[in-house]
Amino acid sequence: MVLGCFPSCSRTGYQQIGNTGPRFGVRHLQCILVFFGLAVAYSLRVNLSVAIVAMTDRNASNPDFPEFEWNESVKSYLLSSFFWGYVVTQVPGGYLSAIYGAKYMLFFGVLICSCLALLTPFCAITGGWKTVVVLRAVQGLCQGVIFPSTHTFLSKWAPTEERGRLVGYSYSGSQFGTVVMLSVSGYIASSSLGWPSTFYVPGCAGILWSFVWYFYCSSTPAEHPTITPAERRYIESSGQARRASDVWREVEPRPRTPWLRILTSGPFLVLVLAHCANNWGFWTLLTEIPTFMKSVLGMDIKSNGPLSALPYFAMILLTCVFIWLSDAMKQRGTILPLGFSRKFFNTLGMWLPMLALIGLGYITEGEANVRLAIALLTLAVATNSATYLGFHVNHIDLAPNYAGTLMGITNCAANFMSILAPLIVGLIVWDERNPAQWRIVFFCTAFVYFMGNLLFMLLGRTSVQDWNTPTRTPTATSAAEEREDVAGDRSPLIEA
């Protein structure tokens, strides 16, 4: 296959040490906590988009609670205000998580967001929509640190051999939180608790998670009080260019971030483009397809909570399928190059949605076509989960020491695409009932998917970049230590 011809991870011929770890250990518990943390974070992120229906239509929920006369312009401000703050803290979030520890950045990020969610109903009733806009923007600021901090955290806890699996399972928590919120929000809003409960429930869950996280999580394996020496050795020696005897040595102070070398790195710039292309396509699917289905096919998918949650639920299931496939490919008895694995799954995650978009471009009105459109939408969103084993992990591949910073930069740029894509759609589609105009949107988005993955296949890399580890000037002390290591510890160097 053509993917096999592209450069993959470097192979020095050195043998890895500690290549086995406990089948279920502390690292798995940490990732379970990350899963539920992202679930809570995304439920806090989408709760307004589902609550706003009940807040503006008393007949859609418990009529005993206040109703707001917000027009479409006000709704747009309310729903977009989250991203105003979200984009701003992406890069600082990754940078600060590397300095102060991902544990604390995630703790404060989720805790503050949860407290603000509890305040939202009160602010809406007493302060009006402008107060809610400010509140949501502040929530976005806090949530902006969560994604890059999660990447920093996983770069410390996920061994190279399990990186794709643990990252995939952890990030599927975002879809889980979205599914739960979309599925139950209608029932909660119609209960005796009314629409305010759509803010109270995830807010309380977030506060509970924050304290569980604080007491049972550590930023690195070295800081965790109950991890076994064997598991710590397995995690810390995995994929690192050092000897077995170096695992227990005191960690040196973190060097300054090489901003210039990062921003001029070819593999990293390709990663930025892949992330931007993915977000362009993904958010076009999620924000514009419901409008297409309502205007052209005559079906309002937004009014059906479980149907709205279907693509996300399918995404969770396919994440597990892709992780199983990745493990199965590794167990065939042949060494699977890391570069091939990343590019193979990235191709599934971007080119299968591309094909689904092309298919959507030819769908016209009709009951059978509605079912086909729902199937294609579900397929497009669900198969995108393969990118969790593709470019999403590539930040850690390129620079484990700066994974959070890299994620902050790429996610910041990609979220601008999330804002820009719907605006471009608005310029193309001036008649929402015209299938020909929607076809142009789908074909353009498919082209973005195609080019983003093509560049990643041709120019993407998985080897650790030289700027990940600063060069050190040898000293007499370090030379003596090296000679002592050679004499006393003959363990081979680990592959970089």
CSV table of C-alpha atoms in Angstrom, one decimal:
chain,number,residue,atom,x,y,z
A,1,MET,CA,0.0,0.0,0.0
A,2,VAL,CA,1.2,3.5,-0.8
A,3,LEU,CA,1.1,4.6,2.8
A,4,GLY,CA,3.9,2.2,3.6
A,5,CYS,CA,6.2,4.2,1.4
A,6,PHE,CA,6.0,7.3,3.5
A,7,PRO,CA,8.5,7.9,6.3
A,8,SER,CA,7.7,6.5,9.7
A,9,CYS,CA,9.3,6.4,13.0
A,10,SER,CA,13.1,6.2,13.2
A,11,ARG,CA,14.7,2.8,13.9
A,12,THR,CA,18.1,2.7,15.6
A,13,GLY,CA,18.2,-1.0,16.2
A,14,TYR,CA,18.4,-0.5,19.9
A,15,GLN,CA,16.3,-2.7,22.1
A,16,GLN,CA,13.6,-1.2,24.3
A,17,ILE,CA,13.7,-1.9,28.0
A,18,GLY,CA,10.7,-2.6,30.2
A,19,ASN,CA,8.5,-3.5,27.2
A,20,THR,CA,5.8,-5.0,29.3
A,21,GLY,CA,3.7,-3.5,32.0
A,22,PRO,CA,0.7,-4.5,34.1
A,23,ARG,CA,-2.3,-5.2,32.0
A,24,PHE,CA,-4.4,-2.9,34.2
A,25,GLY,CA,-2.5,-0.4,36.3
A,26,VAL,CA,-2.5,3.2,37.7
A,27,ARG,CA,-2.1,4.6,34.1
A,28,HIS,CA,-5.4,3.1,33.2
A,29,LEU,CA,-7.1,4.6,36.2
A,30,GLN,CA,-5.7,8.0,35.2
A,31,CYS,CA,-7.1,7.6,31.7
A,32,ILE,CA,-10.5,6.6,33.1
A,33,LEU,CA,-10.5,9.8,35.1
A,34,VAL,CA,-9.6,11.7,31.9
A,35,PHE,CA,-12.5,10.1,30.1
A,36,PHE,CA,-15.0,11.2,32.7
A,37,GLY,CA,-13.4,14.7,32.9
A,38,LEU,CA,-13.8,15.2,29.2
A,39,ALA,CA,-17.3,13.9,29.4
A,40,VAL,CA,-18.2,16.5,32.0
A,41,ALA,CA,-16.4,19.2,30.1
A,42,TYR,CA,-18.3,18.6,26.9
A,43,SER,CA,-21.6,18.3,28.7
A,44,LEU,CA,-20.9,21.8,30.1
A,45,ARG,CA,-20.0,22.9,26.6
A,46,VAL,CA,-23.2,21.8,24.8
A,47,ASN,CA,-25.7,22.3,27.6
A,48,LEU,CA,-26.7,25.8,26.5
A,49,SER,CA,-27.3,24.6,22.9
A,50,VAL,CA,-29.9,22.2,24.1
A,51,ALA,CA,-31.2,24.3,27.0
A,52,ILE,CA,-31.9,27.3,24.8
A,53,VAL,CA,-34.8,25.6,23.1
A,54,ALA,CA,-36.6,25.1,26.5
A,55,MET,CA,-35.5,28.6,27.6
A,56,THR,CA,-37.2,30.3,24.7
A,57,ASP,CA,-40.3,28.0,24.3
A,58,ARG,CA,-42.2,27.3,27.4
A,59,ASN,CA,-44.2,24.6,25.6
A,60,ALA,CA,-41.0,22.6,25.0
A,61,SER,CA,-40.4,22.1,28.8
A,62,ASN,CA,-41.8,22.7,32.2
A,63,PRO,CA,-44.0,25.8,31.9
A,64,ASP,CA,-43.4,26.8,35.5
A,65,PHE,CA,-40.1,28.4,34.7
A,66,PRO,CA,-39.3,31.7,33.0
A,67,GLU,CA,-39.4,32.1,29.3
A,68,PHE,CA,-37.1,34.4,27.3
A,69,GLU,CA,-37.9,36.3,24.1
A,70,TRP,CA,-34.6,35.9,22.5
A,71,ASN,CA,-34.4,36.4,18.7
A,72,GLU,CA,-32.1,34.5,16.4
A,73,SER,CA,-29.4,37.2,16.6
A,74,VAL,CA,-29.3,37.0,20.4
A,75,LYS,CA,-29.2,33.2,20.2
A,76,SER,CA,-26.2,33.4,17.9
A,77,TYR,CA,-24.4,35.6,20.4
A,78,LEU,CA,-25.2,33.2,23.2
A,79,LEU,CA,-24.0,30.1,21.3
A,80,SER,CA,-20.9,31.7,19.8
A,81,SER,CA,-19.7,33.5,23.0
A,82,PHE,CA,-18.2,30.3,24.3
A,83,PHE,CA,-15.6,30.2,21.5
A,84,TRP,CA,-14.5,33.8,22.0
A,85,GLY,CA,-12.8,32.7,25.2
A,86,TYR,CA,-12.1,29.1,24.1
A,87,VAL,CA,-9.7,30.1,21.4
A,88,VAL,CA,-7.7,32.6,23.6
A,89,THR,CA,-6.5,30.2,26.2
A,90,GLN,CA,-5.4,27.2,24.0
A,91,VAL,CA,-1.7,28.1,23.7
A,92,PRO,CA,-1.4,29.4,27.3
A,93,GLY,CA,-3.1,26.3,28.6
A,94,GLY,CA,-0.6,23.9,27.0
A,95,TYR,CA,2.3,26.0,28.1
A,96,LEU,CA,1.2,26.4,31.7
A,97,SER,CA,0.2,22.7,32.0
A,98,ALA,CA,3.8,21.8,31.2
A,99,ILE,CA,5.1,24.2,33.9
A,100,TYR,CA,2.7,23.8,36.8
A,101,GLY,CA,1.4,20.3,36.0
A,102,ALA,CA,-1.6,19.1,33.9
A,103,LYS,CA,-3.4,17.9,37.1
A,104,TYR,CA,-3.9,21.4,38.4
A,105,MET,CA,-4.8,23.0,35.1
A,106,LEU,CA,-7.5,20.4,34.5
A,107,PHE,CA,-8.7,20.6,38.1
A,108,PHE,CA,-9.2,24.4,38.0
A,109,GLY,CA,-10.5,24.4,34.4
A,110,VAL,CA,-13.3,21.9,35.1
A,111,LEU,CA,-14.1,23.3,38.6
A,112,ILE,CA,-14.5,26.9,37.5
A,113,CYS,CA,-16.6,25.9,34.5
A,114,SER,CA,-18.8,23.8,36.7
A,115,CYS,CA,-19.3,26.7,39.2
A,116,LEU,CA,-20.1,29.1,36.3
A,117,ALA,CA,-22.7,26.6,35.0
A,118,LEU,CA,-24.5,26.7,38.4
A,119,LEU,CA,-24.7,30.5,38.1
A,120,THR,CA,-26.1,30.5,34.6
A,121,PRO,CA,-29.8,30.2,35.4
A,122,PHE,CA,-29.6,33.0,38.0
A,123,CYS,CA,-27.7,35.3,35.6
A,124,ALA,CA,-30.2,34.6,32.8
A,125,ILE,CA,-33.1,35.5,35.0
A,126,THR,CA,-31.7,38.5,36.8
A,127,GLY,CA,-29.1,39.9,34.4
A,128,GLY,CA,-30.4,39.1,30.9
A,129,TRP,CA,-28.8,37.6,27.9
A,130,LYS,CA,-25.7,39.9,27.9
A,131,THR,CA,-24.7,38.6,31.3
A,132,VAL,CA,-25.0,35.1,30.0
A,133,VAL,CA,-22.8,36.0,27.0
A,134,VAL,CA,-20.1,37.2,29.4
A,135,LEU,CA,-20.5,34.1,31.6
A,136,ARG,CA,-20.2,31.8,28.6
A,137,ALA,CA,-17.1,33.6,27.3
A,138,VAL,CA,-15.4,33.1,30.7
A,139,GLN,CA,-16.4,29.4,30.6
A,140,GLY,CA,-14.7,29.3,27.2
A,141,LEU,CA,-11.6,30.8,28.7
A,142,CYS,CA,-11.5,28.0,31.4
A,143,GLN,CA,-12.4,25.2,29.0
A,144,GLY,CA,-9.6,26.4,26.6
A,145,VAL,CA,-7.0,25.0,28.9
A,146,ILE,CA,-8.6,21.5,29.2
A,147,PHE,CA,-7.8,20.1,25.8
A,148,PRO,CA,-4.0,21.0,25.6
A,149,SER,CA,-3.6,20.1,29.3
A,150,THR,CA,-5.1,16.7,28.6
A,151,HIS,CA,-2.5,16.2,25.9
A,152,THR,CA,0.3,17.2,28.3
A,153,PHE,CA,-1.1,14.7,30.8
A,154,LEU,CA,-1.4,11.8,28.4
A,155,SER,CA,2.2,12.5,27.1
A,156,LYS,CA,3.4,11.7,30.6
A,157,TRP,CA,1.2,8.7,31.3
A,158,ALA,CA,0.7,6.9,28.0
A,159,PRO,CA,3.6,4.5,27.1
A,160,THR,CA,4.6,4.5,23.4
A,161,GLU,CA,3.3,1.0,22.9
A,162,GLU,CA,-0.2,2.0,24.3
A,163,ARG,CA,-0.3,5.6,23.2
A,164,GLY,CA,-3.0,5.3,20.5
A,165,ARG,CA,-5.2,3.1,22.6
A,166,LEU,CA,-5.1,5.2,25.8
A,167,VAL,CA,-5.5,8.5,23.9
A,168,GLY,CA,-8.4,7.1,21.9
A,169,TYR,CA,-10.3,5.8,24.9
A,170,SER,CA,-9.6,9.0,26.8
A,171,TYR,CA,-10.8,11.4,24.1
A,172,SER,CA,-13.9,9.3,23.5
A,173,GLY,CA,-15.2,10.8,26.8
A,174,SER,CA,-16.0,14.0,24.9
A,175,GLN,CA,-18.5,12.1,22.7
A,176,PHE,CA,-19.8,10.3,25.7
A,177,GLY,CA,-20.6,13.6,27.5
A,178,THR,CA,-22.2,15.0,24.4
A,179,VAL,CA,-24.4,11.8,23.9
A,180,VAL,CA,-25.6,11.9,27.5
A,181,MET,CA,-26.4,15.6,27.4
A,182,LEU,CA,-28.3,15.5,24.1
A,183,SER,CA,-30.2,12.4,25.1
A,184,VAL,CA,-31.4,13.3,28.6
A,185,SER,CA,-31.6,17.1,28.4
A,186,GLY,CA,-35.2,17.1,27.0
A,187,TYR,CA,-36.4,14.8,29.8
A,188,ILE,CA,-34.6,16.9,32.5
A,189,ALA,CA,-36.0,20.2,31.2
A,190,SER,CA,-39.5,18.7,31.2
A,191,SER,CA,-39.2,17.4,34.8
A,192,SER,CA,-40.1,19.3,37.9
A,193,LEU,CA,-36.6,20.8,37.9
A,194,GLY,CA,-37.2,22.6,34.6
A,195,TRP,CA,-34.6,24.0,32.2
A,196,PRO,CA,-32.2,25.2,35.0
A,197,SER,CA,-31.5,21.5,35.7
A,198,THR,CA,-29.6,21.3,32.4
A,199,PHE,CA,-27.0,23.5,34.0
A,200,TYR,CA,-27.2,22.2,37.6
A,201,VAL,CA,-26.8,18.5,36.7
A,202,PRO,CA,-23.5,18.8,34.7
A,203,GLY,CA,-22.3,21.5,37.1
A,204,CYS,CA,-22.6,19.3,40.1
A,205,ALA,CA,-21.1,16.4,38.2
A,206,GLY,CA,-18.1,18.6,37.3
A,207,ILE,CA,-17.5,19.7,40.9
A,208,LEU,CA,-17.7,16.1,42.1
A,209,TRP,CA,-15.2,15.0,39.4
A,210,SER,CA,-12.8,17.8,40.2
A,211,PHE,CA,-12.3,16.7,43.8
A,212,VAL,CA,-12.0,13.0,42.8
A,213,TRP,CA,-9.4,14.1,40.2
A,214,TYR,CA,-7.5,16.2,42.7
A,215,PHE,CA,-7.1,13.4,45.3
A,216,TYR,CA,-6.5,10.4,42.9
A,217,CYS,CA,-4.5,11.9,40.1
A,218,SER,CA,-0.9,13.0,39.6
A,219,SER,CA,0.6,15.0,36.8
A,220,THR,CA,3.4,12.4,36.2
A,221,PRO,CA,4.0,8.7,37.3
A,222,ALA,CA,6.9,9.9,39.5
A,223,GLU,CA,4.4,12.0,41.6
A,224,HIS,CA,1.8,9.2,42.1
A,225,PRO,CA,1.9,7.7,45.6
A,226,THR,CA,0.6,4.2,44.8
A,227,ILE,CA,2.1,3.4,41.5
A,228,THR,CA,4.3,0.3,41.5
A,229,PRO,CA,8.0,0.6,40.7
A,230,ALA,CA,7.6,-1.8,37.7
A,231,GLU,CA,4.8,0.3,36.2
A,232,ARG,CA,6.6,3.5,36.7
A,233,ARG,CA,9.7,2.1,35.1
A,234,TYR,CA,7.6,0.8,32.2
A,235,ILE,CA,6.0,4.2,31.5
A,236,GLU,CA,9.1,6.4,32.0
A,237,SER,CA,11.4,4.2,30.0
A,238,SER,CA,9.0,3.8,27.1
A,239,GLY,CA,10.1,5.5,23.9
A,240,GLN,CA,12.7,7.7,25.8
A,241,ALA,CA,16.3,8.1,24.7
A,242,ARG,CA,17.9,7.1,27.9
A,243,ARG,CA,19.2,4.1,29.8
A,244,ALA,CA,17.3,2.0,32.3
A,245,SER,CA,19.5,3.4,35.1
A,246,ASP,CA,18.4,6.9,34.2
A,247,VAL,CA,14.7,6.3,34.9
A,248,TRP,CA,14.9,6.9,38.6
A,249,ARG,CA,17.2,10.0,38.4
A,250,GLU,CA,15.9,13.4,39.4
A,251,VAL,CA,14.2,15.1,36.5
A,252,GLU,CA,16.1,18.2,35.3
A,253,PRO,CA,14.5,21.6,35.2
A,254,ARG,CA,12.3,22.1,32.2
A,255,PRO,CA,14.1,24.0,29.4
A,256,ARG,CA,12.7,27.1,27.7
A,257,THR,CA,10.1,26.4,25.0
A,258,PRO,CA,11.8,26.6,21.6
A,259,TRP,CA,9.0,28.7,20.0
A,260,LEU,CA,10.8,29.6,16.8
A,261,ARG,CA,11.9,26.0,16.1
A,262,ILE,CA,8.3,24.8,16.8
A,263,LEU,CA,6.7,27.3,14.5
A,264,THR,CA,9.2,26.7,11.7
A,265,SER,CA,9.1,22.9,11.9
A,266,GLY,CA,7.8,21.3,8.7
A,267,PRO,CA,6.2,18.2,10.4
A,268,PHE,CA,4.5,20.5,12.9
A,269,LEU,CA,3.1,22.9,10.3
A,270,VAL,CA,1.7,19.9,8.4
A,271,LEU,CA,0.0,18.8,11.6
A,272,VAL,CA,-1.5,22.3,12.0
A,273,LEU,CA,-3.0,22.0,8.5
A,274,ALA,CA,-4.3,18.5,9.1
A,275,HIS,CA,-6.0,19.7,12.4
A,276,CYS,CA,-7.5,22.7,10.6
A,277,ALA,CA,-8.8,20.6,7.7
A,278,ASN,CA,-10.4,18.1,10.2
A,279,ASN,CA,-12.1,20.8,12.2
A,280,TRP,CA,-13.4,22.5,9.0
A,281,GLY,CA,-15.0,19.3,7.9
A,282,PHE,CA,-16.2,18.1,11.3
A,283,TRP,CA,-17.9,21.4,12.3
A,284,THR,CA,-19.4,21.8,8.8
A,285,LEU,CA,-21.1,18.4,9.3
A,286,LEU,CA,-22.4,19.2,12.8
A,287,THR,CA,-23.5,22.8,12.3
A,288,GLU,CA,-24.8,22.8,8.7
A,289,ILE,CA,-26.1,19.3,7.9
A,290,PRO,CA,-29.1,19.8,10.3
A,291,THR,CA,-30.0,23.0,8.3
A,292,PHE,CA,-29.7,21.1,5.0
A,293,MET,CA,-31.9,18.3,6.2
A,294,LYS,CA,-34.5,20.7,7.5
A,295,SER,CA,-34.5,23.0,4.4
A,296,VAL,CA,-34.0,20.5,1.6
A,297,LEU,CA,-35.3,17.2,3.0
A,298,GLY,CA,-37.9,18.6,5.4
A,299,MET,CA,-36.7,16.9,8.6
A,300,ASP,CA,-35.8,18.8,11.7
A,301,ILE,CA,-33.1,16.6,13.3
A,302,LYS,CA,-32.4,19.2,16.1
A,303,SER,CA,-35.9,18.7,17.5
A,304,ASN,CA,-35.1,15.0,18.2
A,305,GLY,CA,-32.6,14.7,21.0
A,306,PRO,CA,-31.7,11.0,20.6
A,307,LEU,CA,-31.4,11.4,16.8
A,308,SER,CA,-29.1,14.3,17.4
A,309,ALA,CA,-27.0,12.1,19.7
A,310,LEU,CA,-26.8,9.2,17.2
A,311,PRO,CA,-23.7,10.4,15.4
A,312,TYR,CA,-21.8,10.9,18.6
A,313,PHE,CA,-22.9,7.5,20.0
A,314,ALA,CA,-21.7,5.8,16.8
A,315,MET,CA,-18.4,7.7,17.2
A,316,ILE,CA,-17.9,6.2,20.6
A,317,LEU,CA,-18.5,2.7,19.2
A,318,LEU,CA,-16.2,3.2,16.2
A,319,THR,CA,-13.5,4.5,18.5
A,320,CYS,CA,-13.4,1.2,20.2
A,321,VAL,CA,-13.5,-0.6,16.9
A,322,PHE,CA,-10.5,1.3,15.5
A,323,ILE,CA,-8.5,0.8,18.7
A,324,TRP,CA,-9.3,-3.0,18.4
A,325,LEU,CA,-8.2,-2.9,14.8
A,326,SER,CA,-5.0,-1.1,15.7
A,327,ASP,CA,-4.2,-3.7,18.4
A,328,ALA,CA,-5.0,-6.5,16.0
A,329,MET,CA,-2.7,-5.1,13.3
A,330,LYS,CA,0.1,-5.1,15.8
A,331,GLN,CA,-0.4,-8.7,16.9
A,332,ARG,CA,-0.1,-10.2,13.5
A,333,GLY,CA,3.5,-11.0,14.2
A,334,THR,CA,5.0,-8.3,12.0
A,335,ILE,CA,6.3,-4.9,13.2
A,336,LEU,CA,3.9,-2.2,12.2
A,337,PRO,CA,5.7,1.1,11.5
A,338,LEU,CA,4.3,3.9,13.6
A,339,GLY,CA,4.1,6.2,10.6
A,340,PHE,CA,2.0,3.7,8.7
A,341,SER,CA,-0.4,3.3,11.6
A,342,ARG,CA,-0.9,7.1,12.1
A,343,LYS,CA,-1.4,7.7,8.4
A,344,PHE,CA,-3.6,4.7,7.8
A,345,PHE,CA,-6.1,5.7,10.6
A,346,ASN,CA,-5.9,9.4,9.7
A,347,THR,CA,-6.9,8.3,6.1
A,348,LEU,CA,-9.9,6.4,7.5
A,349,GLY,CA,-10.9,9.4,9.7
A,350,MET,CA,-10.7,12.0,7.0
A,351,TRP,CA,-11.4,10.3,3.6
A,352,LEU,CA,-14.4,8.3,4.7
A,353,PRO,CA,-16.2,11.5,5.8
A,354,MET,CA,-15.1,13.0,2.5
A,355,LEU,CA,-16.9,10.2,0.6
A,356,ALA,CA,-20.0,10.6,2.8
A,357,LEU,CA,-20.0,14.4,2.0
A,358,ILE,CA,-19.9,13.7,-1.7
A,359,GLY,CA,-22.8,11.3,-1.3
A,360,LEU,CA,-24.8,13.9,0.6
A,361,GLY,CA,-24.3,16.3,-2.3
A,362,TYR,CA,-26.5,14.1,-4.5
A,363,ILE,CA,-29.4,13.5,-2.1
A,364,THR,CA,-32.7,15.1,-2.9
A,365,GLU,CA,-36.1,15.3,-1.2
A,366,GLY,CA,-37.9,12.0,-0.3
A,367,GLU,CA,-38.5,9.8,2.8
A,368,ALA,CA,-36.0,7.2,1.7
A,369,ASN,CA,-33.4,9.9,1.1
A,370,VAL,CA,-33.9,11.2,4.6
A,371,ARG,CA,-32.9,7.9,6.0
A,372,LEU,CA,-29.9,7.7,3.7
A,373,ALA,CA,-28.9,11.2,4.7
A,374,ILE,CA,-29.0,10.3,8.4
A,375,ALA,CA,-27.0,7.2,7.7
A,376,LEU,CA,-24.3,9.2,5.7
A,377,LEU,CA,-24.2,11.9,8.5
A,378,THR,CA,-23.7,9.2,11.1
A,379,LEU,CA,-21.1,7.5,9.0
A,380,ALA,CA,-19.2,10.7,8.4
A,381,VAL,CA,-19.1,11.8,12.1
A,382,ALA,CA,-18.4,8.3,13.4
A,383,THR,CA,-15.6,7.4,11.1
A,384,ASN,CA,-13.9,10.7,12.0
A,385,SER,CA,-13.0,9.0,15.3
A,386,ALA,CA,-10.2,7.2,13.5
A,387,THR,CA,-8.2,10.5,13.7
A,388,TYR,CA,-7.8,9.9,17.4
A,389,LEU,CA,-5.2,7.3,16.3
A,390,GLY,CA,-3.9,9.6,13.5
A,391,PHE,CA,-3.0,13.3,13.8
A,392,HIS,CA,-4.5,13.6,17.3
A,393,VAL,CA,-1.6,11.5,18.7
A,394,ASN,CA,1.0,13.1,16.5
A,395,HIS,CA,1.7,16.0,18.9
A,396,ILE,CA,3.0,13.5,21.4
A,397,ASP,CA,5.0,11.7,18.7
A,398,LEU,CA,6.8,14.8,17.6
A,399,ALA,CA,7.6,16.3,21.0
A,400,PRO,CA,6.5,14.5,24.2
A,401,ASN,CA,8.0,17.4,26.2
A,402,TYR,CA,5.9,20.0,24.5
A,403,ALA,CA,2.8,18.0,23.5
A,404,GLY,CA,0.4,20.3,25.4
A,405,THR,CA,1.9,23.4,23.8
A,406,LEU,CA,1.7,21.8,20.3
A,407,MET,CA,-1.9,20.9,20.9
A,408,GLY,CA,-2.7,24.4,22.1
A,409,ILE,CA,-1.3,25.9,18.9
A,410,THR,CA,-3.0,23.5,16.5
A,411,ASN,CA,-6.3,23.5,18.4
A,412,CYS,CA,-6.3,27.4,18.5
A,413,ALA,CA,-5.8,27.5,14.7
A,414,ALA,CA,-8.4,24.7,14.1
A,415,ASN,CA,-11.0,26.5,16.2
A,416,PHE,CA,-10.7,29.5,13.9
A,417,MET,CA,-11.7,27.1,11.1
A,418,SER,CA,-14.7,26.1,13.2
A,419,ILE,CA,-15.8,29.7,13.2
A,420,LEU,CA,-14.8,30.5,9.6
A,421,ALA,CA,-16.5,27.4,8.0
A,422,PRO,CA,-20.1,28.3,8.8
A,423,LEU,CA,-19.5,31.9,7.6
A,424,ILE,CA,-18.2,30.5,4.2
A,425,VAL,CA,-21.3,28.3,4.0
A,426,GLY,CA,-23.4,31.4,4.5
A,427,LEU,CA,-21.7,33.1,1.5
A,428,ILE,CA,-22.4,30.1,-0.7
A,429,VAL,CA,-25.9,29.1,0.4
A,430,TRP,CA,-28.2,32.1,0.0
A,431,ASP,CA,-31.2,29.9,-0.8
A,432,GLU,CA,-31.4,27.1,1.9
A,433,ARG,CA,-33.8,25.1,-0.2
A,434,ASN,CA,-31.5,24.9,-3.3
A,435,PRO,CA,-29.7,21.5,-3.4
A,436,ALA,CA,-27.3,22.8,-6.0
A,437,GLN,CA,-25.8,25.4,-3.6
A,438,TRP,CA,-25.5,22.8,-0.8
A,439,ARG,CA,-23.7,20.5,-3.3
A,440,ILE,CA,-21.0,23.2,-3.7
A,441,VAL,CA,-20.6,23.3,0.1
A,442,PHE,CA,-20.3,19.5,0.4
A,443,PHE,CA,-17.8,19.3,-2.5
A,444,CYS,CA,-15.6,22.1,-1.1
A,445,THR,CA,-15.6,20.5,2.4
A,446,ALA,CA,-14.7,17.2,0.8
A,447,PHE,CA,-11.8,18.8,-1.0
A,448,VAL,CA,-10.6,20.3,2.3
A,449,TYR,CA,-10.7,16.8,3.9
A,450,PHE,CA,-8.8,15.4,0.9
A,451,MET,CA,-6.0,17.9,0.9
A,452,GLY,CA,-5.6,17.9,4.7
A,453,ASN,CA,-5.0,14.1,4.8
A,454,LEU,CA,-3.0,14.1,1.6
A,455,LEU,CA,-0.5,16.6,3.1
A,456,PHE,CA,-0.3,14.5,6.3
A,457,MET,CA,0.4,11.3,4.4
A,458,LEU,CA,3.1,12.9,2.2
A,459,LEU,CA,4.8,15.2,4.7
A,460,GLY,CA,3.7,14.1,8.2
A,461,ARG,CA,6.3,12.5,10.5
A,462,THR,CA,6.2,10.5,13.7
A,463,SER,CA,9.9,10.6,14.8
A,464,VAL,CA,10.7,12.7,17.8
A,465,GLN,CA,12.0,16.1,16.6
A,466,ASP,CA,15.5,17.3,17.7
A,467,TRP,CA,14.1,20.4,19.3
A,468,ASN,CA,12.1,18.2,21.8
A,469,THR,CA,15.3,17.7,23.8
A,470,PRO,CA,17.8,20.6,24.2
A,471,THR,CA,21.4,19.9,23.5
A,472,ARG,CA,23.7,19.9,26.5
A,473,THR,CA,27.3,20.7,26.8
A,474,PRO,CA,29.2,17.7,28.2
A,475,THR,CA,30.9,18.3,31.6
A,476,ALA,CA,33.5,16.3,33.5
A,477,THR,CA,30.7,15.1,35.9
A,478,SER,CA,28.4,14.0,33.2
A,479,ALA,CA,31.3,12.2,31.4
A,480,ALA,CA,32.2,10.4,34.6
A,481,GLU,CA,28.5,9.4,35.1
A,482,GLU,CA,28.5,8.1,31.5
A,483,ARG,CA,31.6,5.9,32.1
A,484,GLU,CA,30.0,4.6,35.3
A,485,ASP,CA,26.9,3.7,33.4
A,486,VAL,CA,28.8,1.9,30.8
A,487,ALA,CA,30.8,-0.1,33.3
A,488,GLY,CA,27.9,-0.9,35.7
A,489,ASP,CA,24.8,-1.0,33.6
A,490,ARG,CA,25.0,-2.5,30.1
A,491,SER,CA,21.3,-1.9,29.3
A,492,PRO,CA,21.1,-0.8,25.6
A,493,LEU,CA,19.8,2.6,24.7
A,494,ILE,CA,16.1,3.0,24.1
A,495,GLU,CA,14.9,3.9,20.6
A,496,ALA,CA,14.3,7.7,20.3
